[in-house]
């Protein structure tokens, strides 16, 4: 058992980032971390969600997943974020959650904790890299320690070669993407353990 308490925090409209978060959580547990899998609150109007069958189905499938809170952020000593890109930046639901963390940030509760991020878009080059870099800018403001996967494992090249974090096209995850997520999560747990010791 490691000394890592990992909050895997995701937003997923249709299920891609939920699948990535699940994969990352499983790999972290296998690496010995204590893991909380958490979603951020949906901010789109209920009528909009209900008007799109796939969006509504995903919301119903994950109704029992707890919502992330500032208390979860304070509990954790490592974070793995996963959310889709929207017009080159992270989905507004994730930004809305981040915007609730001012008190935790001001209290120093987000500093000196390992963090990594993943994303997806409808197509390759749909804003994945700028989304991850934008999230990392926020994490730098927190004083968190960014643990990007870099080019440190062959799985990253097989999954598309994004050194900032695993990124996927929308839809079912390929075996290559799953392998990259699992590597990124294990790497995060490894460095989180070193930071926490």
PDB file of C-alpha atoms in Angstrom:
ATOM      1  CA  UNK A   1       0.000   0.000   0.000  1.00  0.00           C
ATOM      2  CA  UNK A   2       1.369   3.431  -0.926  1.00  0.00           C
ATOM      3  CA  UNK A   3       0.939   6.741   0.881  1.00  0.00           C
ATOM      4  CA  UNK A   4      -0.963   8.214  -2.069  1.00  0.00           C
ATOM      5  CA  UNK A   5      -4.533   9.465  -1.777  1.00  0.00           C
ATOM      6  CA  UNK A   6      -5.629  10.133  -5.351  1.00  0.00           C
ATOM      7  CA  UNK A   7      -8.709  12.072  -6.403  1.00  0.00           C
ATOM      8  CA  UNK A   8      -9.633  11.161  -9.991  1.00  0.00           C
ATOM      9  CA  UNK A   9     -11.863  14.039 -11.045  1.00  0.00           C
ATOM     10  CA  UNK A  10     -13.664  13.963 -14.369  1.00  0.00           C
ATOM     11  CA  UNK A  11     -16.374  15.525 -16.466  1.00  0.00           C
ATOM     12  CA  UNK A  12     -17.872  13.476 -19.289  1.00  0.00           C
ATOM     13  CA  UNK A  13     -20.738  14.383 -21.574  1.00  0.00           C
ATOM     14  CA  UNK A  14     -20.982  11.129 -23.529  1.00  0.00           C
ATOM     15  CA  UNK A  15     -18.689   8.753 -21.627  1.00  0.00           C
ATOM     16  CA  UNK A  16     -15.180   9.048 -23.085  1.00  0.00           C
ATOM     17  CA  UNK A  17     -13.640  10.875 -20.133  1.00  0.00           C
ATOM     18  CA  UNK A  18     -15.575   8.714 -17.681  1.00  0.00           C
ATOM     19  CA  UNK A  19     -13.963   5.649 -19.284  1.00  0.00           C
ATOM     20  CA  UNK A  20     -10.537   7.328 -19.098  1.00  0.00           C
ATOM     21  CA  UNK A  21     -11.092   8.203 -15.436  1.00  0.00           C
ATOM     22  CA  UNK A  22     -12.174   4.641 -14.635  1.00  0.00           C
ATOM     23  CA  UNK A  23      -9.073   3.259 -16.353  1.00  0.00           C
ATOM     24  CA  UNK A  24      -6.826   5.674 -14.471  1.00  0.00           C
ATOM     25  CA  UNK A  25      -8.504   4.903 -11.141  1.00  0.00           C
ATOM     26  CA  UNK A  26      -8.090   1.152 -11.654  1.00  0.00           C
ATOM     27  CA  UNK A  27      -4.388   1.511 -12.484  1.00  0.00           C
ATOM     28  CA  UNK A  28      -3.821   3.721  -9.430  1.00  0.00           C
ATOM     29  CA  UNK A  29      -5.521   1.207  -7.150  1.00  0.00           C
ATOM     30  CA  UNK A  30      -3.356  -1.553  -8.601  1.00  0.00           C
ATOM     31  CA  UNK A  31      -0.331   0.639  -7.798  1.00  0.00           C
ATOM     32  CA  UNK A  32      -1.477   0.802  -4.163  1.00  0.00           C
ATOM     33  CA  UNK A  33      -3.127   4.228  -4.029  1.00  0.00           C
ATOM     34  CA  UNK A  34      -6.307   4.996  -2.151  1.00  0.00           C
ATOM     35  CA  UNK A  35      -8.600   6.377  -4.850  1.00  0.00           C
ATOM     36  CA  UNK A  36     -11.758   8.454  -4.998  1.00  0.00           C
ATOM     37  CA  UNK A  37     -13.432   8.539  -8.440  1.00  0.00           C
ATOM     38  CA  UNK A  38     -15.417  11.780  -8.585  1.00  0.00           C
ATOM     39  CA  UNK A  39     -17.391  13.686 -11.199  1.00  0.00           C
ATOM     40  CA  UNK A  40     -17.883  17.426 -11.370  1.00  0.00           C
ATOM     41  CA  UNK A  41     -21.378  18.854 -11.221  1.00  0.00           C
ATOM     42  CA  UNK A  42     -23.314  19.208 -14.456  1.00  0.00           C
ATOM     43  CA  UNK A  43     -23.984  22.881 -15.160  1.00  0.00           C
ATOM     44  CA  UNK A  44     -25.932  22.535 -18.406  1.00  0.00           C
ATOM     45  CA  UNK A  45     -29.697  22.965 -18.008  1.00  0.00           C
ATOM     46  CA  UNK A  46     -31.515  19.705 -17.358  1.00  0.00           C
ATOM     47  CA  UNK A  47     -33.689  20.297 -20.433  1.00  0.00           C
ATOM     48  CA  UNK A  48     -30.587  20.456 -22.641  1.00  0.00           C
ATOM     49  CA  UNK A  49     -29.175  17.226 -21.200  1.00  0.00           C
ATOM     50  CA  UNK A  50     -32.542  15.481 -21.521  1.00  0.00           C
ATOM     51  CA  UNK A  51     -32.837  16.653 -25.145  1.00  0.00           C
ATOM     52  CA  UNK A  52     -29.799  14.608 -26.254  1.00  0.00           C
ATOM     53  CA  UNK A  53     -30.239  10.869 -25.795  1.00  0.00           C
ATOM     54  CA  UNK A  54     -26.531  10.024 -25.404  1.00  0.00           C
ATOM     55  CA  UNK A  55     -25.943  12.849 -22.912  1.00  0.00           C
ATOM     56  CA  UNK A  56     -29.000  11.849 -20.875  1.00  0.00           C
ATOM     57  CA  UNK A  57     -27.947   8.186 -20.907  1.00  0.00           C
ATOM     58  CA  UNK A  58     -24.460   9.048 -19.620  1.00  0.00           C
ATOM     59  CA  UNK A  59     -25.921  11.185 -16.830  1.00  0.00           C
ATOM     60  CA  UNK A  60     -28.184   8.312 -15.803  1.00  0.00           C
ATOM     61  CA  UNK A  61     -25.351   5.742 -15.965  1.00  0.00           C
ATOM     62  CA  UNK A  62     -23.199   7.789 -13.616  1.00  0.00           C
ATOM     63  CA  UNK A  63     -25.879   9.138 -11.277  1.00  0.00           C
ATOM     64  CA  UNK A  64     -24.348   7.243  -8.351  1.00  0.00           C
ATOM     65  CA  UNK A  65     -20.822   8.649  -8.826  1.00  0.00           C
ATOM     66  CA  UNK A  66     -20.123  11.189  -6.054  1.00  0.00           C
ATOM     67  CA  UNK A  67     -19.565  14.820  -6.989  1.00  0.00           C
ATOM     68  CA  UNK A  68     -16.142  16.308  -6.313  1.00  0.00           C
ATOM     69  CA  UNK A  69     -15.830  18.895  -3.561  1.00  0.00           C
ATOM     70  CA  UNK A  70     -13.188  21.115  -2.000  1.00  0.00           C
ATOM     71  CA  UNK A  71     -13.071  18.606   0.875  1.00  0.00           C
ATOM     72  CA  UNK A  72     -12.016  15.884  -1.589  1.00  0.00           C
ATOM     73  CA  UNK A  73      -9.279  18.164  -2.887  1.00  0.00           C
ATOM     74  CA  UNK A  74      -7.998  18.721   0.639  1.00  0.00           C
ATOM     75  CA  UNK A  75      -8.150  14.969   1.418  1.00  0.00           C
ATOM     76  CA  UNK A  76      -6.134  14.005  -1.661  1.00  0.00           C
ATOM     77  CA  UNK A  77      -2.393  14.387  -2.032  1.00  0.00           C
ATOM     78  CA  UNK A  78      -2.588  13.766  -5.796  1.00  0.00           C
ATOM     79  CA  UNK A  79      -5.028  14.606  -8.578  1.00  0.00           C
ATOM     80  CA  UNK A  80      -5.825  13.088 -11.960  1.00  0.00           C
ATOM     81  CA  UNK A  81      -8.188  15.242 -14.034  1.00  0.00           C
ATOM     82  CA  UNK A  82     -10.029  14.142 -17.179  1.00  0.00           C
ATOM     83  CA  UNK A  83     -12.391  16.339 -19.175  1.00  0.00           C
ATOM     84  CA  UNK A  84     -13.183  17.049 -22.829  1.00  0.00           C
ATOM     85  CA  UNK A  85     -11.983  20.024 -24.774  1.00  0.00           C
ATOM     86  CA  UNK A  86     -14.448  22.694 -25.858  1.00  0.00           C
ATOM     87  CA  UNK A  87     -13.191  25.150 -28.464  1.00  0.00           C
ATOM     88  CA  UNK A  88      -9.578  24.591 -27.404  1.00  0.00           C
ATOM     89  CA  UNK A  89     -10.081  24.772 -23.644  1.00  0.00           C
ATOM     90  CA  UNK A  90     -11.514  22.510 -20.981  1.00  0.00           C
ATOM     91  CA  UNK A  91     -15.297  22.005 -20.779  1.00  0.00           C
ATOM     92  CA  UNK A  92     -17.061  24.710 -18.781  1.00  0.00           C
ATOM     93  CA  UNK A  93     -18.320  22.206 -16.231  1.00  0.00           C
ATOM     94  CA  UNK A  94     -14.734  21.491 -15.160  1.00  0.00           C
ATOM     95  CA  UNK A  95     -13.885  25.199 -15.123  1.00  0.00           C
ATOM     96  CA  UNK A  96     -16.942  25.814 -12.938  1.00  0.00           C
ATOM     97  CA  UNK A  97     -15.673  23.236 -10.444  1.00  0.00           C
ATOM     98  CA  UNK A  98     -12.183  24.742 -10.470  1.00  0.00           C
ATOM     99  CA  UNK A  99     -13.742  28.139  -9.796  1.00  0.00           C
ATOM    100  CA  UNK A 100     -15.194  26.808  -6.510  1.00  0.00           C
ATOM    101  CA  UNK A 101     -11.721  26.054  -5.142  1.00  0.00           C
ATOM    102  CA  UNK A 102     -10.626  29.588  -4.256  1.00  0.00           C
ATOM    103  CA  UNK A 103     -10.800  28.934  -0.525  1.00  0.00           C
ATOM    104  CA  UNK A 104      -8.851  25.679  -0.766  1.00  0.00           C
ATOM    105  CA  UNK A 105      -6.230  27.403  -2.907  1.00  0.00           C
ATOM    106  CA  UNK A 106      -5.941  30.412  -0.582  1.00  0.00           C
ATOM    107  CA  UNK A 107      -5.560  28.057   2.372  1.00  0.00           C
ATOM    108  CA  UNK A 108      -2.657  26.308   0.646  1.00  0.00           C
ATOM    109  CA  UNK A 109      -4.539  23.011   0.462  1.00  0.00           C
ATOM    110  CA  UNK A 110      -3.799  22.421  -3.243  1.00  0.00           C
ATOM    111  CA  UNK A 111      -0.078  23.156  -3.108  1.00  0.00           C
ATOM    112  CA  UNK A 112       2.736  20.614  -3.292  1.00  0.00           C
ATOM    113  CA  UNK A 113       0.458  17.850  -4.577  1.00  0.00           C
ATOM    114  CA  UNK A 114       1.135  15.868  -7.737  1.00  0.00           C
ATOM    115  CA  UNK A 115      -1.311  16.443 -10.595  1.00  0.00           C
ATOM    116  CA  UNK A 116      -1.802  15.185 -14.137  1.00  0.00           C
ATOM    117  CA  UNK A 117      -4.541  15.621 -16.737  1.00  0.00           C
ATOM    118  CA  UNK A 118      -6.185  13.858 -19.684  1.00  0.00           C
ATOM    119  CA  UNK A 119      -8.663  14.981 -22.311  1.00  0.00           C
ATOM    120  CA  UNK A 120     -10.619  14.088 -25.436  1.00  0.00           C
ATOM    121  CA  UNK A 121     -12.100  15.783 -28.463  1.00  0.00           C
ATOM    122  CA  UNK A 122     -14.311  14.798 -31.353  1.00  0.00           C
ATOM    123  CA  UNK A 123     -11.260  14.496 -33.609  1.00  0.00           C
ATOM    124  CA  UNK A 124      -7.477  14.606 -33.426  1.00  0.00           C
ATOM    125  CA  UNK A 125      -6.072  18.133 -33.221  1.00  0.00           C
ATOM    126  CA  UNK A 126      -9.414  19.307 -31.844  1.00  0.00           C
ATOM    127  CA  UNK A 127      -7.792  21.250 -29.018  1.00  0.00           C
ATOM    128  CA  UNK A 128      -6.408  18.478 -26.815  1.00  0.00           C
ATOM    129  CA  UNK A 129      -2.954  19.986 -26.292  1.00  0.00           C
ATOM    130  CA  UNK A 130      -4.200  23.505 -25.571  1.00  0.00           C
ATOM    131  CA  UNK A 131      -6.767  22.064 -23.138  1.00  0.00           C
ATOM    132  CA  UNK A 132      -4.080  20.235 -21.164  1.00  0.00           C
ATOM    133  CA  UNK A 133      -1.721  23.201 -21.182  1.00  0.00           C
ATOM    134  CA  UNK A 134      -4.541  25.445 -19.965  1.00  0.00           C
ATOM    135  CA  UNK A 135      -5.280  23.082 -17.083  1.00  0.00           C
ATOM    136  CA  UNK A 136      -1.600  22.957 -16.194  1.00  0.00           C
ATOM    137  CA  UNK A 137      -1.513  26.763 -16.037  1.00  0.00           C
ATOM    138  CA  UNK A 138      -4.234  26.591 -13.396  1.00  0.00           C
ATOM    139  CA  UNK A 139      -2.358  23.897 -11.484  1.00  0.00           C
ATOM    140  CA  UNK A 140       0.779  26.062 -11.498  1.00  0.00           C
ATOM    141  CA  UNK A 141      -1.233  28.821  -9.845  1.00  0.00           C
ATOM    142  CA  UNK A 142      -2.215  26.320  -7.162  1.00  0.00           C
ATOM    143  CA  UNK A 143       1.420  25.386  -6.555  1.00  0.00           C
ATOM    144  CA  UNK A 144       0.736  21.784  -7.514  1.00  0.00           C
ATOM    145  CA  UNK A 145       3.499  19.646  -9.018  1.00  0.00           C
ATOM    146  CA  UNK A 146       2.724  18.699 -12.630  1.00  0.00           C
ATOM    147  CA  UNK A 147       3.466  15.083 -13.530  1.00  0.00           C
ATOM    148  CA  UNK A 148       2.980  14.893 -17.290  1.00  0.00           C
ATOM    149  CA  UNK A 149       3.660  11.552 -18.975  1.00  0.00           C
ATOM    150  CA  UNK A 150       6.184  13.068 -21.368  1.00  0.00           C
ATOM    151  CA  UNK A 151       7.776  10.704 -23.841  1.00  0.00           C
ATOM    152  CA  UNK A 152       8.728   8.222 -21.134  1.00  0.00           C
ATOM    153  CA  UNK A 153       6.941   5.071 -22.314  1.00  0.00           C
ATOM    154  CA  UNK A 154       6.183   3.463 -25.710  1.00  0.00           C
ATOM    155  CA  UNK A 155       2.450   3.499 -24.910  1.00  0.00           C
ATOM    156  CA  UNK A 156       2.419   7.274 -25.374  1.00  0.00           C
ATOM    157  CA  UNK A 157       3.627   6.986 -28.955  1.00  0.00           C
ATOM    158  CA  UNK A 158       1.145   4.207 -29.748  1.00  0.00           C
ATOM    159  CA  UNK A 159      -1.723   6.322 -28.410  1.00  0.00           C
ATOM    160  CA  UNK A 160      -0.920   9.379 -30.499  1.00  0.00           C
ATOM    161  CA  UNK A 161       2.190  10.822 -28.896  1.00  0.00           C
ATOM    162  CA  UNK A 162       0.832  13.569 -26.638  1.00  0.00           C
ATOM    163  CA  UNK A 163       3.492  14.278 -23.976  1.00  0.00           C
ATOM    164  CA  UNK A 164       1.201  16.546 -21.928  1.00  0.00           C
ATOM    165  CA  UNK A 165      -1.370  13.884 -21.063  1.00  0.00           C
ATOM    166  CA  UNK A 166      -3.323  11.105 -22.662  1.00  0.00           C
ATOM    167  CA  UNK A 167      -5.824  12.364 -25.213  1.00  0.00           C
ATOM    168  CA  UNK A 168      -8.426  10.436 -27.125  1.00  0.00           C
ATOM    169  CA  UNK A 169     -10.943  10.869 -29.841  1.00  0.00           C
ATOM    170  CA  UNK A 170     -14.539  10.773 -28.684  1.00  0.00           C
ATOM    171  CA  UNK A 171     -16.001   7.277 -28.342  1.00  0.00           C
ATOM    172  CA  UNK A 172     -14.818   3.919 -27.105  1.00  0.00           C
ATOM    173  CA  UNK A 173     -11.227   3.833 -25.884  1.00  0.00           C
ATOM    174  CA  UNK A 174      -8.700   1.952 -27.986  1.00  0.00           C
ATOM    175  CA  UNK A 175      -6.366  -0.534 -26.318  1.00  0.00           C
ATOM    176  CA  UNK A 176      -3.533   1.916 -27.032  1.00  0.00           C
ATOM    177  CA  UNK A 177      -5.344   4.734 -25.236  1.00  0.00           C
ATOM    178  CA  UNK A 178      -6.115   2.491 -22.257  1.00  0.00           C
ATOM    179  CA  UNK A 179      -2.440   1.557 -21.999  1.00  0.00           C
ATOM    180  CA  UNK A 180      -1.416   5.220 -22.104  1.00  0.00           C
ATOM    181  CA  UNK A 181      -3.951   6.155 -19.405  1.00  0.00           C
ATOM    182  CA  UNK A 182      -2.750   3.326 -17.188  1.00  0.00           C
ATOM    183  CA  UNK A 183       0.891   4.347 -17.634  1.00  0.00           C
ATOM    184  CA  UNK A 184       0.093   7.997 -16.878  1.00  0.00           C
ATOM    185  CA  UNK A 185      -1.807   7.028 -13.737  1.00  0.00           C
ATOM    186  CA  UNK A 186       0.969   4.745 -12.472  1.00  0.00           C
ATOM    187  CA  UNK A 187       3.561   7.458 -13.133  1.00  0.00           C
ATOM    188  CA  UNK A 188       1.433   9.958 -11.198  1.00  0.00           C
ATOM    189  CA  UNK A 189       1.137   7.576  -8.229  1.00  0.00           C
ATOM    190  CA  UNK A 190       4.890   6.946  -8.285  1.00  0.00           C
ATOM    191  CA  UNK A 191       5.800  10.640  -8.128  1.00  0.00           C
ATOM    192  CA  UNK A 192       2.973  11.498  -5.728  1.00  0.00           C
ATOM    193  CA  UNK A 193       4.390   8.911  -3.361  1.00  0.00           C
ATOM    194  CA  UNK A 194       7.851  10.477  -3.565  1.00  0.00           C
ATOM    195  CA  UNK A 195       6.464  13.963  -2.932  1.00  0.00           C
ATOM    196  CA  UNK A 196       4.339  12.793   0.000  1.00  0.00           C
ATOM    197  CA  UNK A 197       7.129  10.879   1.740  1.00  0.00           C
TER     198      UNK A 197
END
